[in-house]
Coordinates of C-alpha atoms in Angstrom, one line a residue:
X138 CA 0.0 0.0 0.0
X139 CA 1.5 3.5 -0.8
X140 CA 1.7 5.3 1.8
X141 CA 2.7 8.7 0.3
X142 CA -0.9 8.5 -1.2
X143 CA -2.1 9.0 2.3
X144 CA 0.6 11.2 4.0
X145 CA 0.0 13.6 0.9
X146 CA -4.4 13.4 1.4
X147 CA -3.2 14.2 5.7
X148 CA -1.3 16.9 4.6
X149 CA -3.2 18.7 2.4
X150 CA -6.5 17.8 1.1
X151 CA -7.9 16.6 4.1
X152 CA -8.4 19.6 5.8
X153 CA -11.3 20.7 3.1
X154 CA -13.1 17.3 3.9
X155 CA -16.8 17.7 6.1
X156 CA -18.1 15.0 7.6
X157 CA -21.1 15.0 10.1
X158 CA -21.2 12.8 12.9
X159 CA -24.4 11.6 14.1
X160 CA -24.8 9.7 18.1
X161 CA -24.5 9.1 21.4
X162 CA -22.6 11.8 22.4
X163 CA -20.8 11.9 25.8
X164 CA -18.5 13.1 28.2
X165 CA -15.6 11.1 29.8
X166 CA -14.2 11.9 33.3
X167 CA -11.3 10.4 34.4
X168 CA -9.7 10.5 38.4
X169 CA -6.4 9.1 38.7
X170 CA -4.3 8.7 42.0
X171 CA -2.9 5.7 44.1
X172 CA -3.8 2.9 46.4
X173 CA -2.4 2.3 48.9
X174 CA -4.5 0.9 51.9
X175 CA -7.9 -0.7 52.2
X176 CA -10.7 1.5 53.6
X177 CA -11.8 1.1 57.4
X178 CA -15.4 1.8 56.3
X179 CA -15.2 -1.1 53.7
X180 CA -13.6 -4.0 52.0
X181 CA -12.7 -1.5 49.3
X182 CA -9.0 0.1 47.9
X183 CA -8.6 3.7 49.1
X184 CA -8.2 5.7 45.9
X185 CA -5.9 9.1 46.8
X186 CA -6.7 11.0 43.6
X187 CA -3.1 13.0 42.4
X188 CA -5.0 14.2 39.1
X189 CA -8.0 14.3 36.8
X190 CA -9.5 15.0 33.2
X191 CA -12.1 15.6 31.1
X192 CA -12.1 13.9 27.6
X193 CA -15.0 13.7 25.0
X194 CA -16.5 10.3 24.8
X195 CA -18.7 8.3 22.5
X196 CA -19.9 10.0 19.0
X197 CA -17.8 13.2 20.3
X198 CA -14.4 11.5 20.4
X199 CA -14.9 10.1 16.9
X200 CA -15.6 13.9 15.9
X201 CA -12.1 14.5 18.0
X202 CA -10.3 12.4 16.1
X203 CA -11.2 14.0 12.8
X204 CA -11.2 17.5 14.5
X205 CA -7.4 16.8 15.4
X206 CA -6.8 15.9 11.6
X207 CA -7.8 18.9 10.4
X208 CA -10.6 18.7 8.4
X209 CA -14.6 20.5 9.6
X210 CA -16.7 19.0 11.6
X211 CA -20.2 18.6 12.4
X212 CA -21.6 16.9 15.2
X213 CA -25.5 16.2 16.2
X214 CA -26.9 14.0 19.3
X215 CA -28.5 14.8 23.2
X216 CA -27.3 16.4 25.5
X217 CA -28.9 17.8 29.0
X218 CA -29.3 21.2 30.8
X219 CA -26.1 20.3 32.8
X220 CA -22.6 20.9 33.9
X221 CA -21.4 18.2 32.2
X222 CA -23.2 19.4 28.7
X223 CA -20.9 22.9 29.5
X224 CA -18.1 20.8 29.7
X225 CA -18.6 18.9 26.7
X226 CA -19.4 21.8 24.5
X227 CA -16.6 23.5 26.0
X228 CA -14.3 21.0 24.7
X229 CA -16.2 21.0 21.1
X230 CA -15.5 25.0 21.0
X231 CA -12.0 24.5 21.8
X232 CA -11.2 21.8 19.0
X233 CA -13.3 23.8 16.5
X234 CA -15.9 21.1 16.5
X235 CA -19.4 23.0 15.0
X236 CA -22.1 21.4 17.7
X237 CA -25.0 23.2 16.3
X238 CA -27.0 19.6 16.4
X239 CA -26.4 18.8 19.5
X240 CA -30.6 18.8 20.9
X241 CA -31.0 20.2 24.2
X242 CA -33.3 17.6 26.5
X243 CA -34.9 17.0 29.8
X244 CA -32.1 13.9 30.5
X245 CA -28.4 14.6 32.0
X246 CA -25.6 14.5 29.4
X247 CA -23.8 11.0 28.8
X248 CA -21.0 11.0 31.2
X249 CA -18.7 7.7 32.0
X250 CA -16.5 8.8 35.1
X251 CA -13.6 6.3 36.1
X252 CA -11.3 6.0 39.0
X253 CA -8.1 4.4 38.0
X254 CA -5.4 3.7 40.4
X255 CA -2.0 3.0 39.4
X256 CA -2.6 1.6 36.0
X257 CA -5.7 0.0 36.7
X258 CA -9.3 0.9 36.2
X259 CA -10.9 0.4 40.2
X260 CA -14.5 1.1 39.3
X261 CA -17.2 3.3 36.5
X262 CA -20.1 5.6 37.4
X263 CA -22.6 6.1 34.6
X264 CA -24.5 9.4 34.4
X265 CA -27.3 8.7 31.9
X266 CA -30.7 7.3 30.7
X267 CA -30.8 5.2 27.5
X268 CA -34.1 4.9 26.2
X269 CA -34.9 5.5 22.9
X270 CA -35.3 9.1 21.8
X271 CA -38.8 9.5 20.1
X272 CA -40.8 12.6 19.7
X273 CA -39.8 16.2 19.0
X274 CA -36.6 15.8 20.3
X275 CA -36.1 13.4 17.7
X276 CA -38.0 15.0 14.8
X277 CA -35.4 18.6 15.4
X278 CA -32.4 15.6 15.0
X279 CA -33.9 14.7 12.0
X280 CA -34.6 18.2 10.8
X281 CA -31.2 19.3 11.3
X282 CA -29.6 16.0 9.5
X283 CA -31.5 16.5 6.2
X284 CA -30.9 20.8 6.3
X285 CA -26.6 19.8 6.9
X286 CA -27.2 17.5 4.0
X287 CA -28.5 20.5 2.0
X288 CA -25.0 21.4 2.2
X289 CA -21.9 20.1 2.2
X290 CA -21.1 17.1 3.9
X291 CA -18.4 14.5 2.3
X292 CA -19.8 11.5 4.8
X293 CA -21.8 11.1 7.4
X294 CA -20.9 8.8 10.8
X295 CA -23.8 6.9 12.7
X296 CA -22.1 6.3 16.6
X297 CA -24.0 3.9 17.8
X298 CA -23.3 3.5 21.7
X299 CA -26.6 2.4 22.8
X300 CA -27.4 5.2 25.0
X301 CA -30.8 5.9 22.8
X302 CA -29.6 8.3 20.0
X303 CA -29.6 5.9 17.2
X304 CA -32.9 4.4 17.1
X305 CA -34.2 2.3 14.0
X306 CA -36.3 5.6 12.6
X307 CA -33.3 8.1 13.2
X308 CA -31.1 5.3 11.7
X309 CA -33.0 5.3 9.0
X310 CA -33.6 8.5 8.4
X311 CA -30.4 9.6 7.8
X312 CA -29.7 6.6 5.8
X313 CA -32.3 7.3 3.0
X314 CA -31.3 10.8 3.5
X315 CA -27.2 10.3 2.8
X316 CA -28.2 7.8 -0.1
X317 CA -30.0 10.5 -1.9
X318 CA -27.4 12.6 -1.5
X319 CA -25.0 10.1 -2.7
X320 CA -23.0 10.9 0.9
X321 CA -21.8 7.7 2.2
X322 CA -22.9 6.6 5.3
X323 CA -20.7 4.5 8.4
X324 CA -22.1 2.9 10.9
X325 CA -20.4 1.6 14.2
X326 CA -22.8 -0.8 15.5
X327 CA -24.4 -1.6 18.9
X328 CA -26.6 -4.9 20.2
X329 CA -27.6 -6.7 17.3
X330 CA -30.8 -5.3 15.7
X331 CA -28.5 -4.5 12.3
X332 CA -31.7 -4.2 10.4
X333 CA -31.8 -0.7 11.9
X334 CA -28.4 0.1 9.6
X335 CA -30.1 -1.2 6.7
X336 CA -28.9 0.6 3.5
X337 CA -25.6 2.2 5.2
X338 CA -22.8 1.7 2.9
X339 CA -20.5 0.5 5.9
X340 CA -20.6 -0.9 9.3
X341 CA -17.6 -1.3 11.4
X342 CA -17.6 -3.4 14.0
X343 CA -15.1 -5.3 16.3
X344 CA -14.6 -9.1 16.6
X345 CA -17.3 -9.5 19.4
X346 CA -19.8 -7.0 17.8
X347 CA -19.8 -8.8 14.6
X348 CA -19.7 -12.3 16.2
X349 CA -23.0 -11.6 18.1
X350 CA -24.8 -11.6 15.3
X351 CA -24.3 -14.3 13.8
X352 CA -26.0 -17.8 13.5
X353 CA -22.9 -19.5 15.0
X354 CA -19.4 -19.0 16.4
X355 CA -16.3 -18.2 14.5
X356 CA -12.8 -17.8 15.2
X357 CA -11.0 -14.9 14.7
X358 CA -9.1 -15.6 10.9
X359 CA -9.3 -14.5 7.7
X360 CA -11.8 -16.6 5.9
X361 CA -14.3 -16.7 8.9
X362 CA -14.2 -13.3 9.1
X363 CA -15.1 -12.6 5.3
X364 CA -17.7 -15.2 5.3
X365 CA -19.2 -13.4 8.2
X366 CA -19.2 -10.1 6.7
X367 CA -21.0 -11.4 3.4
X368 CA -23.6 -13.1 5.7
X369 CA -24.7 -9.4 7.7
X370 CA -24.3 -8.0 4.4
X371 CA -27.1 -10.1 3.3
X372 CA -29.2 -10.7 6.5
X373 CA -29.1 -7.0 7.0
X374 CA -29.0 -5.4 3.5
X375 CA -25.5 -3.3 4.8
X376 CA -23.0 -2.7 1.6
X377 CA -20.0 -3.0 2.8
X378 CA -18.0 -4.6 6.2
X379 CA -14.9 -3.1 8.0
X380 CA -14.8 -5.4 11.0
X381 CA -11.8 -4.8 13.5
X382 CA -10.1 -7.5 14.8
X383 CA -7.6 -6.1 17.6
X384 CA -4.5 -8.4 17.2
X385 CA -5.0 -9.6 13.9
X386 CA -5.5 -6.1 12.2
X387 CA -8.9 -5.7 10.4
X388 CA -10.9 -6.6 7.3
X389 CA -12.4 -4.8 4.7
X390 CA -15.3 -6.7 2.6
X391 CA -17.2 -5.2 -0.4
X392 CA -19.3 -6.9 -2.7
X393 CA -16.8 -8.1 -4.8
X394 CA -13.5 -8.2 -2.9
X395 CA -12.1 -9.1 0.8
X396 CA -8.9 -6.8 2.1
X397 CA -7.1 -8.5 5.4
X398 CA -4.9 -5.9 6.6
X399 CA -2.0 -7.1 9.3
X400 CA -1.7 -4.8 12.4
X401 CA 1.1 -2.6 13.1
X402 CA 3.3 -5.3 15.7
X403 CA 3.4 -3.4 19.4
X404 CA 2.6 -3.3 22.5
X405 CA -1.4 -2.7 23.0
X406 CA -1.4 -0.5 26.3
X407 CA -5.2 0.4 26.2
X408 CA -7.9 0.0 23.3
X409 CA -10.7 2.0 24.7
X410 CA -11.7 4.5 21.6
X411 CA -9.5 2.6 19.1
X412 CA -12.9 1.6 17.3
X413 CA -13.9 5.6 17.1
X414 CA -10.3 6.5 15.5
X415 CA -11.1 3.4 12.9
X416 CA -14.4 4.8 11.9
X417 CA -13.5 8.2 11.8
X418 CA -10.3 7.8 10.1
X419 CA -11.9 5.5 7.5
X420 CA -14.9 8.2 6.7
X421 CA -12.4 10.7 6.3
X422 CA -10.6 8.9 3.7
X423 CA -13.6 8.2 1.9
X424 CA -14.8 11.9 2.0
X425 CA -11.5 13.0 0.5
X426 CA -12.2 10.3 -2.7
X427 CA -9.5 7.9 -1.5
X428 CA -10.2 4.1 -2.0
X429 CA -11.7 2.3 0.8
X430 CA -9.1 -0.4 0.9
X431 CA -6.8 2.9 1.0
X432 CA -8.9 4.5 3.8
X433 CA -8.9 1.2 5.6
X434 CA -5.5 0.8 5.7
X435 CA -4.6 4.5 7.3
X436 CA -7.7 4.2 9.5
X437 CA -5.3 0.7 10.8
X438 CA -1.9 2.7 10.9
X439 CA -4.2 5.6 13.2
X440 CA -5.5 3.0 15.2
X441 CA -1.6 1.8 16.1
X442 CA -1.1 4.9 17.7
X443 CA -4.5 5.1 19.6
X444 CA -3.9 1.8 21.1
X445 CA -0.8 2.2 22.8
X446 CA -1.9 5.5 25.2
X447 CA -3.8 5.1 28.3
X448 CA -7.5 6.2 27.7
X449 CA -10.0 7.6 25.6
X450 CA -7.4 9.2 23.1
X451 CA -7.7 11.1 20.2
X452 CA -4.8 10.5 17.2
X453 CA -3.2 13.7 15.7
X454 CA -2.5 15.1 12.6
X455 CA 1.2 15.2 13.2
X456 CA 1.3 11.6 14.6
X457 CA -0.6 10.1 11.5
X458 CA 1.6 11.7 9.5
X459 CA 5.0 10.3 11.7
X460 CA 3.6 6.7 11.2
X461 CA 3.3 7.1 7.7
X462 CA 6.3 8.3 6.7

């Protein structure tokens, strides 16, 4: 694979790429310190907290990732009248993120908050409720999606984290509305109920995602994973497959061809957002015109990077370009 053909789209012609990103948006709060005695009050570690961050999480760190590319983006979901919404759209204003979609609604803003002690994660607290979105709050997502796609949008991004954004009509919705646009449309799947992504010209999912929805098990190789991606093409009506398969690199099926790209050999230190950098990385190639066994394979070298910080973690511009030299 050439790789100056993708160091010279990072570079340059990236940066006039839009893609819209559509999802559970959330916020992720992170408390790190040390352990070092069991509480008195409990059989629990005693967490001393020596720092703390604020990242963005779910469909807003997959508009990160392409924000720290370089190239505009749009982002639309739910958020709540909160201090964690502030936060979040703080963070969007600060990495030029355009958060006009983002619906306003009578639920608190996603927010994962983790404790991590040493180098280990010692407990979550969710902040959120995930039922389906229906109703007006849906119907001014919907509105918004079609007006951006009056615009200019290179490729759209359906961020699927279960939390209620991405329900079979919204799903839909923008699906019929990108296809008459000709604007491709990635999904990154959650649960099994595919049939909701029916029509999207990708999904990407990981190993297990992908495995759950099938008849039967497979193992984690080559041919198994191609005759898996041509069975949820079929049983779901999706185009194309980009399943992600952690050690063993990822796969990229279309209708007429299979692409099994080798991971970069390192050490993994943390995969938590790797899947966002795929998907994001891969829709950016794809907006820019470049071919998707192309935009697979820089969406794999971005991942390299991702996977080896602790953390949600967005890539950069500068370190996609270093690991494509």
């Amino acid at each position: 694979m050439d790789k100056q053909i993708m160091y010279n789209f990072i570079a340059g012609p990236a940066a006039k790429c839009h893609v819209l990103v559509v999802g559970d948006v959330m916020l992720d709060k992170y408390y790190y310190g040390e352990v070092t005695r069991i509480s008195p009050e409990a059989p629990v570690p005693v967490t001393h907290v020596t720092s703390q961050k604020e990242t963005l999480g779910g469909a807003a760190n997959v508009a990160h990732n392409l924000a720290r590319l370089g190239c505009q983006i749009g982002i639309a979901g739910y958020v709540g009248e909160d201090y964690h919404c502030q936060s979040l759209t703080d963070k969007l204003t600060a990495r030029g993120i355009d958060f006009k979609g983002l619906i306003t609604t009578d639920r608190p803003t996603t927010t994962k908050l983790r404790v991590i002690g040493g180098h280990q994660q010692m407990i979550r607290l969710d902040f959120e409720e995930a039922e389906d979105m229906t109703g007006p709050y849906a119907d001014r997502l919907h509105n918004f999606v079609a007006a951006r796609l009056n615009e200019s949008v290179d490729a759209v991004i359906i961020s699927d984290y279960g939390k209620g954004a991405c329900t079979e009509e919204t799903c839909q919705q923008i699906i019929k509305a990108a296809n008459a646009h000709g604007v491709p449309v990635l999904v990154d799947p959650k649960g099994t109920a595919w049939g909701k992504y029916r029509g999207a010209d990708y999904v990407t999912p990981n190993f297990k995602e992908i495995s759950a929805v099938l008849p039967g098990k497979i193992k984690n190789q080559d041919e198994d994973i191609e005759q898996a991606a041509r069975y949820v093409m079929g049983k779901f009506g999706i185009k194309q497959v980009l399943a992600t398969r952690s050690e063993f690199g990822m796969s990229l099926v279309t209708q007429a061809s299979a692409y099994h790209i080798p991971t970069k050999a390192q050490e993994v230190f943390d995969v938590s957002g790797a899947g966002d950098t795929v998907i994001g990385v891969f829709a950016l190639g794809l907006a820019g015109g470049l071919a998707p066994e192309v935009s697979a394979y820089m969406a794999n070298m971005a991942a390299s990077v991702v996977v080896a910080k602790l953390g949600t973690y967005a890539v950069s511009k500068e370190e996609l370009l270093e690991v494509l030299k």
